[in-house]
Amino acid sequence: MIKKGSHLDGVEPINEKNIEKDIVLEILYKKIGKYKEAYQYLVNIIEDKLIYDKSGYSGNSVLILKSQNGKEDLVIKISKNNELYHEYISYEFFYKMNYTTKPLAYFECGKYEVMITEKINLPTAGYYFNSYKEIADFFGKKLRIFHEQNLINKINNKEEENVFSHKYENNYKKAISNNIVLKYLAIYLNNNNVLEMKKYIIENKEIINKNLVLVHGDFNPNNVFVDKDQNIKLIDFCDTGYCNKHYDIFWTLFMIIIFSGILKEPEKIKECEEIFYNSYGLHSINFEEIKFFKYFTSLYWKEHDEITRIDIL
Ligand SMILES: Nc1ncnc2c1ncn2[C@@H]1O[C@H](COP(=O)(O)OP(=O)(O)O)[C@@H](O)[C@H]1O
Ligand SMILES: [Mg+2]
């Protein structure tokens, strides 16, 4: 379904060409060379592999390492946004729940953080499905099941509890301190009134803790992989935490619209919304709470038009 082209057309930024090992090693040496343990770990795992840059729009840099037999493929994620520790703890949790692959290592390297995980050798949902209708139906169902797992009750250590329980207090603070509405979301909502949005989320703050679940936080077609039996695997847990389930419901719907490239086609959007809400379960959706998260996400998410490739990180 996902076309190759620009971000707005609904595209996974993909770089089919592999990059020279020596160049990558040189960049890594410059950035984190003095953190010996981390650097040596990376040198060792890179040694016999091909490297592809898969960095997305989040401002992090992602390298895929392909092994010769295809069985030891790895992923290196490098960030200077101070968010990978959260993601690493989340990865460990979701690995236990059989929702993702194994996290292998995490290093703090001054202003950079590095995380290494196994690669998921499956297509992402964006490639698996052929139309926004299929994807809306599939995501509605899978997101409902994800929320119904009651994952909050499966959290069983202090670190997980700590990481997940404060996430959305912090994100809320970021949202109300921001003064710009996310561009594409403003187009979808036909509203870019920052003051109105802020006022609404301040007056209705308690909604964050209603319908509390462990939200994935960015349940989108690039972060969900699908196997032949249509079971899913997840990645990208930077925004995982305790929050109202309507956060995931709204953000996933918007992401499907963006990634399907239908943002400027109102009829298709309407159909997409209907399919998605129905397959999630219309009776369990509260549209006041959806409204809250329309505004919350408009203010929280920032524009990332640039892909942060490793060389410009
Ligand atoms: N464990 C993984 N297995 C397979 N592909 C991965 C994995 N982690 C990342 N990727 C690929 O890299 C892309 C970007 O990684 P992601 O963690 O989603 O970073 P971002 O925060 O930039 O979205 C993903 O969309 C996916 O294609
Ligand atoms: Mg992602």
PDB file of N, CA and C in Angstrom, residues 15-25 28 38-55 61-78 101 104-105 107 114-122 310:
ATOM      1  N   ASN A  15      15.744   3.207   2.449  1.00  0.00           N
ATOM      2  CA  ASN A  15      16.998   3.364   1.754  1.00  0.00           C
ATOM      3  C   ASN A  15      17.481   1.984   1.363  1.00  0.00           C
ATOM      4  N   GLU A  16      17.245   1.617   0.123  1.00  0.00           N
ATOM      5  CA  GLU A  16      17.560   0.247  -0.289  1.00  0.00           C
ATOM      6  C   GLU A  16      19.065   0.026  -0.391  1.00  0.00           C
ATOM      7  N   LYS A  17      19.779   1.149  -0.607  1.00  0.00           N
ATOM      8  CA  LYS A  17      21.218   1.004  -0.853  1.00  0.00           C
ATOM      9  C   LYS A  17      21.978   0.808   0.449  1.00  0.00           C
ATOM     10  N   ASN A  18      22.895  -0.130   0.438  1.00  0.00           N
ATOM     11  CA  ASN A  18      23.660  -0.269   1.675  1.00  0.00           C
ATOM     12  C   ASN A  18      24.791   0.765   1.719  1.00  0.00           C
ATOM     13  N   ILE A  19      25.174   1.112   2.952  1.00  0.00           N
ATOM     14  CA  ILE A  19      26.244   2.105   3.082  1.00  0.00           C
ATOM     15  C   ILE A  19      27.534   1.420   3.518  1.00  0.00           C
ATOM     16  N   GLU A  20      28.641   2.033   3.087  1.00  0.00           N
ATOM     17  CA  GLU A  20      29.969   1.476   3.343  1.00  0.00           C
ATOM     18  C   GLU A  20      30.243   1.312   4.827  1.00  0.00           C
ATOM     19  N   LYS A  21      30.702   0.139   5.177  1.00  0.00           N
ATOM     20  CA  LYS A  21      31.038  -0.162   6.564  1.00  0.00           C
ATOM     21  C   LYS A  21      32.075   0.826   7.128  1.00  0.00           C
ATOM     22  N   ASP A  22      33.094   1.112   6.317  1.00  0.00           N
ATOM     23  CA  ASP A  22      34.166   1.986   6.806  1.00  0.00           C
ATOM     24  C   ASP A  22      33.649   3.378   7.151  1.00  0.00           C
ATOM     25  N   ILE A  23      32.717   3.850   6.325  1.00  0.00           N
ATOM     26  CA  ILE A  23      32.154   5.182   6.593  1.00  0.00           C
ATOM     27  C   ILE A  23      31.376   5.163   7.903  1.00  0.00           C
ATOM     28  N   VAL A  24      30.584   4.123   8.081  1.00  0.00           N
ATOM     29  CA  VAL A  24      29.795   4.022   9.317  1.00  0.00           C
ATOM     30  C   VAL A  24      30.722   3.947  10.527  1.00  0.00           C
ATOM     31  N   LEU A  25      31.741   3.140  10.413  1.00  0.00           N
ATOM     32  CA  LEU A  25      32.663   2.996  11.559  1.00  0.00           C
ATOM     33  C   LEU A  25      33.370   4.315  11.881  1.00  0.00           C
ATOM     34  N   LEU A  28      30.853   6.512  13.644  1.00  0.00           N
ATOM     35  CA  LEU A  28      30.638   6.037  15.019  1.00  0.00           C
ATOM     36  C   LEU A  28      31.845   6.357  15.901  1.00  0.00           C
ATOM     37  N   ALA A  38      30.795   0.579  24.320  1.00  0.00           N
ATOM     38  CA  ALA A  38      29.766   0.719  23.288  1.00  0.00           C
ATOM     39  C   ALA A  38      30.378   0.611  21.894  1.00  0.00           C
ATOM     40  N   TYR A  39      31.479   1.338  21.709  1.00  0.00           N
ATOM     41  CA  TYR A  39      32.102   1.369  20.382  1.00  0.00           C
ATOM     42  C   TYR A  39      32.560  -0.031  19.970  1.00  0.00           C
ATOM     43  N   GLN A  40      33.208  -0.722  20.912  1.00  0.00           N
ATOM     44  CA  GLN A  40      33.706  -2.064  20.599  1.00  0.00           C
ATOM     45  C   GLN A  40      32.556  -3.023  20.290  1.00  0.00           C
ATOM     46  N   TYR A  41      31.487  -2.884  21.043  1.00  0.00           N
ATOM     47  CA  TYR A  41      30.290  -3.718  20.794  1.00  0.00           C
ATOM     48  C   TYR A  41      29.816  -3.519  19.350  1.00  0.00           C
ATOM     49  N   LEU A  42      29.746  -2.256  18.933  1.00  0.00           N
ATOM     50  CA  LEU A  42      29.266  -1.959  17.579  1.00  0.00           C
ATOM     51  C   LEU A  42      30.239  -2.470  16.511  1.00  0.00           C
ATOM     52  N   VAL A  43      31.532  -2.274  16.758  1.00  0.00           N
ATOM     53  CA  VAL A  43      32.533  -2.773  15.799  1.00  0.00           C
ATOM     54  C   VAL A  43      32.345  -4.285  15.613  1.00  0.00           C
ATOM     55  N   ASN A  44      32.168  -4.992  16.706  1.00  0.00           N
ATOM     56  CA  ASN A  44      32.017  -6.456  16.625  1.00  0.00           C
ATOM     57  C   ASN A  44      30.770  -6.878  15.866  1.00  0.00           C
ATOM     58  N   ILE A  45      29.662  -6.225  16.148  1.00  0.00           N
ATOM     59  CA  ILE A  45      28.428  -6.693  15.479  1.00  0.00           C
ATOM     60  C   ILE A  45      28.350  -6.242  14.021  1.00  0.00           C
ATOM     61  N   ILE A  46      29.043  -5.173  13.701  1.00  0.00           N
ATOM     62  CA  ILE A  46      29.011  -4.677  12.319  1.00  0.00           C
ATOM     63  C   ILE A  46      29.894  -5.532  11.401  1.00  0.00           C
ATOM     64  N   GLU A  47      30.916  -6.107  12.004  1.00  0.00           N
ATOM     65  CA  GLU A  47      32.004  -6.756  11.272  1.00  0.00           C
ATOM     66  C   GLU A  47      31.607  -7.477   9.975  1.00  0.00           C
ATOM     67  N   ASP A  48      30.719  -8.466  10.075  1.00  0.00           N
ATOM     68  CA  ASP A  48      30.462  -9.303   8.897  1.00  0.00           C
ATOM     69  C   ASP A  48      29.086  -9.016   8.283  1.00  0.00           C
ATOM     70  N   LYS A  49      28.621  -7.777   8.436  1.00  0.00           N
ATOM     71  CA  LYS A  49      27.251  -7.507   7.970  1.00  0.00           C
ATOM     72  C   LYS A  49      27.170  -6.357   6.952  1.00  0.00           C
ATOM     73  N   LEU A  50      26.091  -6.387   6.180  1.00  0.00           N
ATOM     74  CA  LEU A  50      25.788  -5.252   5.313  1.00  0.00           C
ATOM     75  C   LEU A  50      24.974  -4.243   6.127  1.00  0.00           C
ATOM     76  N   ILE A  51      25.152  -2.952   5.844  1.00  0.00           N
ATOM     77  CA  ILE A  51      24.478  -1.926   6.656  1.00  0.00           C
ATOM     78  C   ILE A  51      23.522  -1.096   5.790  1.00  0.00           C
ATOM     79  N   TYR A  52      22.305  -0.931   6.278  1.00  0.00           N
ATOM     80  CA  TYR A  52      21.309  -0.095   5.593  1.00  0.00           C
ATOM     81  C   TYR A  52      20.830   0.980   6.560  1.00  0.00           C
ATOM     82  N   ASP A  53      20.651   2.177   6.040  1.00  0.00           N
ATOM     83  CA  ASP A  53      20.141   3.264   6.873  1.00  0.00           C
ATOM     84  C   ASP A  53      18.611   3.278   6.779  1.00  0.00           C
ATOM     85  N   LYS A  54      17.938   3.121   7.900  1.00  0.00           N
ATOM     86  CA  LYS A  54      16.470   3.065   7.912  1.00  0.00           C
ATOM     87  C   LYS A  54      15.895   4.159   8.797  1.00  0.00           C
ATOM     88  N   SER A  55      16.664   5.237   8.943  1.00  0.00           N
ATOM     89  CA  SER A  55      16.228   6.290   9.854  1.00  0.00           C
ATOM     90  C   SER A  55      14.878   6.856   9.429  1.00  0.00           C
ATOM     91  N   SER A  61      18.387   7.876  14.572  1.00  0.00           N
ATOM     92  CA  SER A  61      19.041   7.271  13.428  1.00  0.00           C
ATOM     93  C   SER A  61      18.989   5.754  13.606  1.00  0.00           C
ATOM     94  N   VAL A  62      18.565   5.055  12.552  1.00  0.00           N
ATOM     95  CA  VAL A  62      18.378   3.599  12.665  1.00  0.00           C
ATOM     96  C   VAL A  62      19.169   2.892  11.570  1.00  0.00           C
ATOM     97  N   LEU A  63      20.026   1.960  11.993  1.00  0.00           N
ATOM     98  CA  LEU A  63      20.802   1.181  11.027  1.00  0.00           C
ATOM     99  C   LEU A  63      20.372  -0.282  11.092  1.00  0.00           C
ATOM    100  N   ILE A  64      20.160  -0.864   9.927  1.00  0.00           N
ATOM    101  CA  ILE A  64      19.833  -2.288   9.869  1.00  0.00           C
ATOM    102  C   ILE A  64      21.108  -3.037   9.472  1.00  0.00           C
ATOM    103  N   LEU A  65      21.446  -4.064  10.220  1.00  0.00           N
ATOM    104  CA  LEU A  65      22.621  -4.874   9.890  1.00  0.00           C
ATOM    105  C   LEU A  65      22.157  -6.211   9.350  1.00  0.00           C
ATOM    106  N   LYS A  66      22.513  -6.501   8.115  1.00  0.00           N
ATOM    107  CA  LYS A  66      22.066  -7.756   7.493  1.00  0.00           C
ATOM    108  C   LYS A  66      23.195  -8.771   7.507  1.00  0.00           C
ATOM    109  N   SER A  67      22.906  -9.917   8.089  1.00  0.00           N
ATOM    110  CA  SER A  67      23.912 -10.981   8.148  1.00  0.00           C
ATOM    111  C   SER A  67      23.820 -11.828   6.881  1.00  0.00           C
ATOM    112  N   GLN A  68      24.865 -12.663   6.646  1.00  0.00           N
ATOM    113  CA  GLN A  68      24.876 -13.442   5.410  1.00  0.00           C
ATOM    114  C   GLN A  68      23.741 -14.463   5.347  1.00  0.00           C
ATOM    115  N   ASN A  69      23.478 -15.130   6.467  1.00  0.00           N
ATOM    116  CA  ASN A  69      22.421 -16.154   6.431  1.00  0.00           C
ATOM    117  C   ASN A  69      21.034 -15.575   6.727  1.00  0.00           C
ATOM    118  N   GLY A  70      20.970 -14.275   6.992  1.00  0.00           N
ATOM    119  CA  GLY A  70      19.685 -13.629   7.258  1.00  0.00           C
ATOM    120  C   GLY A  70      19.111 -13.950   8.631  1.00  0.00           C
ATOM    121  N   LYS A  71      19.865 -14.723   9.420  1.00  0.00           N
ATOM    122  CA  LYS A  71      19.319 -15.140  10.717  1.00  0.00           C
ATOM    123  C   LYS A  71      19.829 -14.315  11.883  1.00  0.00           C
ATOM    124  N   GLU A  72      20.880 -13.546  11.621  1.00  0.00           N
ATOM    125  CA  GLU A  72      21.426 -12.756  12.733  1.00  0.00           C
ATOM    126  C   GLU A  72      21.348 -11.273  12.436  1.00  0.00           C
ATOM    127  N   ASP A  73      20.295 -10.869  11.754  1.00  0.00           N
ATOM    128  CA  ASP A  73      20.127  -9.454  11.431  1.00  0.00           C
ATOM    129  C   ASP A  73      19.864  -8.664  12.716  1.00  0.00           C
ATOM    130  N   LEU A  74      20.449  -7.488  12.768  1.00  0.00           N
ATOM    131  CA  LEU A  74      20.314  -6.664  13.977  1.00  0.00           C
ATOM    132  C   LEU A  74      19.898  -5.244  13.611  1.00  0.00           C
ATOM    133  N   VAL A  75      19.491  -4.502  14.626  1.00  0.00           N
ATOM    134  CA  VAL A  75      19.136  -3.098  14.436  1.00  0.00           C
ATOM    135  C   VAL A  75      19.874  -2.257  15.471  1.00  0.00           C
ATOM    136  N   ILE A  76      20.480  -1.170  14.995  1.00  0.00           N
ATOM    137  CA  ILE A  76      21.114  -0.215  15.914  1.00  0.00           C
ATOM    138  C   ILE A  76      20.295   1.078  15.864  1.00  0.00           C
ATOM    139  N   LYS A  77      19.876   1.543  17.018  1.00  0.00           N
ATOM    140  CA  LYS A  77      19.165   2.818  17.064  1.00  0.00           C
ATOM    141  C   LYS A  77      20.012   3.796  17.864  1.00  0.00           C
ATOM    142  N   ILE A  78      20.257   4.969  17.308  1.00  0.00           N
ATOM    143  CA  ILE A  78      21.070   5.974  17.994  1.00  0.00           C
ATOM    144  C   ILE A  78      20.236   7.250  18.133  1.00  0.00           C
ATOM    145  N   THR A 101      10.954  -8.390  19.263  1.00  0.00           N
ATOM    146  CA  THR A 101      12.175  -9.201  19.308  1.00  0.00           C
ATOM    147  C   THR A 101      13.052  -8.790  20.471  1.00  0.00           C
ATOM    148  N   LEU A 104      19.135  -6.315  22.887  1.00  0.00           N
ATOM    149  CA  LEU A 104      20.419  -6.936  23.216  1.00  0.00           C
ATOM    150  C   LEU A 104      21.306  -6.055  24.087  1.00  0.00           C
ATOM    151  N   ALA A 105      21.285  -4.761  23.837  1.00  0.00           N
ATOM    152  CA  ALA A 105      22.168  -3.898  24.640  1.00  0.00           C
ATOM    153  C   ALA A 105      21.706  -2.442  24.583  1.00  0.00           C
ATOM    154  N   PHE A 107      23.490   1.483  25.661  1.00  0.00           N
ATOM    155  CA  PHE A 107      24.648   2.234  26.152  1.00  0.00           C
ATOM    156  C   PHE A 107      24.331   3.722  26.184  1.00  0.00           C
ATOM    157  N   VAL A 114      22.680   4.558  22.581  1.00  0.00           N
ATOM    158  CA  VAL A 114      22.701   3.522  21.557  1.00  0.00           C
ATOM    159  C   VAL A 114      21.939   2.306  22.066  1.00  0.00           C
ATOM    160  N   MET A 115      21.075   1.772  21.218  1.00  0.00           N
ATOM    161  CA  MET A 115      20.345   0.564  21.591  1.00  0.00           C
ATOM    162  C   MET A 115      20.481  -0.454  20.458  1.00  0.00           C
ATOM    163  N   ILE A 116      20.702  -1.707  20.817  1.00  0.00           N
ATOM    164  CA  ILE A 116      20.817  -2.760  19.799  1.00  0.00           C
ATOM    165  C   ILE A 116      19.733  -3.796  20.065  1.00  0.00           C
ATOM    166  N   THR A 117      19.017  -4.154  19.012  1.00  0.00           N
ATOM    167  CA  THR A 117      17.981  -5.187  19.131  1.00  0.00           C
ATOM    168  C   THR A 117      18.101  -6.160  17.961  1.00  0.00           C
ATOM    169  N   GLU A 118      17.428  -7.294  18.103  1.00  0.00           N
ATOM    170  CA  GLU A 118      17.320  -8.181  16.948  1.00  0.00           C
ATOM    171  C   GLU A 118      16.366  -7.557  15.942  1.00  0.00           C
ATOM    172  N   LYS A 119      16.557  -7.922  14.674  1.00  0.00           N
ATOM    173  CA  LYS A 119      15.658  -7.393  13.637  1.00  0.00           C
ATOM    174  C   LYS A 119      14.438  -8.305  13.493  1.00  0.00           C
ATOM    175  N   ILE A 120      13.310  -7.716  13.188  1.00  0.00           N
ATOM    176  CA  ILE A 120      12.102  -8.486  12.881  1.00  0.00           C
ATOM    177  C   ILE A 120      12.084  -8.713  11.377  1.00  0.00           C
ATOM    178  N   ASN A 121      12.165  -9.967  10.960  1.00  0.00           N
ATOM    179  CA  ASN A 121      12.205 -10.216   9.514  1.00  0.00           C
ATOM    180  C   ASN A 121      10.815 -10.490   8.956  1.00  0.00           C
ATOM    181  N   LEU A 122       9.984  -9.470   9.042  1.00  0.00           N
ATOM    182  CA  LEU A 122       8.607  -9.548   8.519  1.00  0.00           C
ATOM    183  C   LEU A 122       8.313  -8.218   7.837  1.00  0.00           C
ATOM    184  N   ILE A 310      22.485   8.801   9.871  1.00  0.00           N
ATOM    185  CA  ILE A 310      23.574   8.708  10.841  1.00  0.00           C
ATOM    186  C   ILE A 310      24.641   9.783  10.660  1.00  0.00           C
TER     187      ILE A 310
END
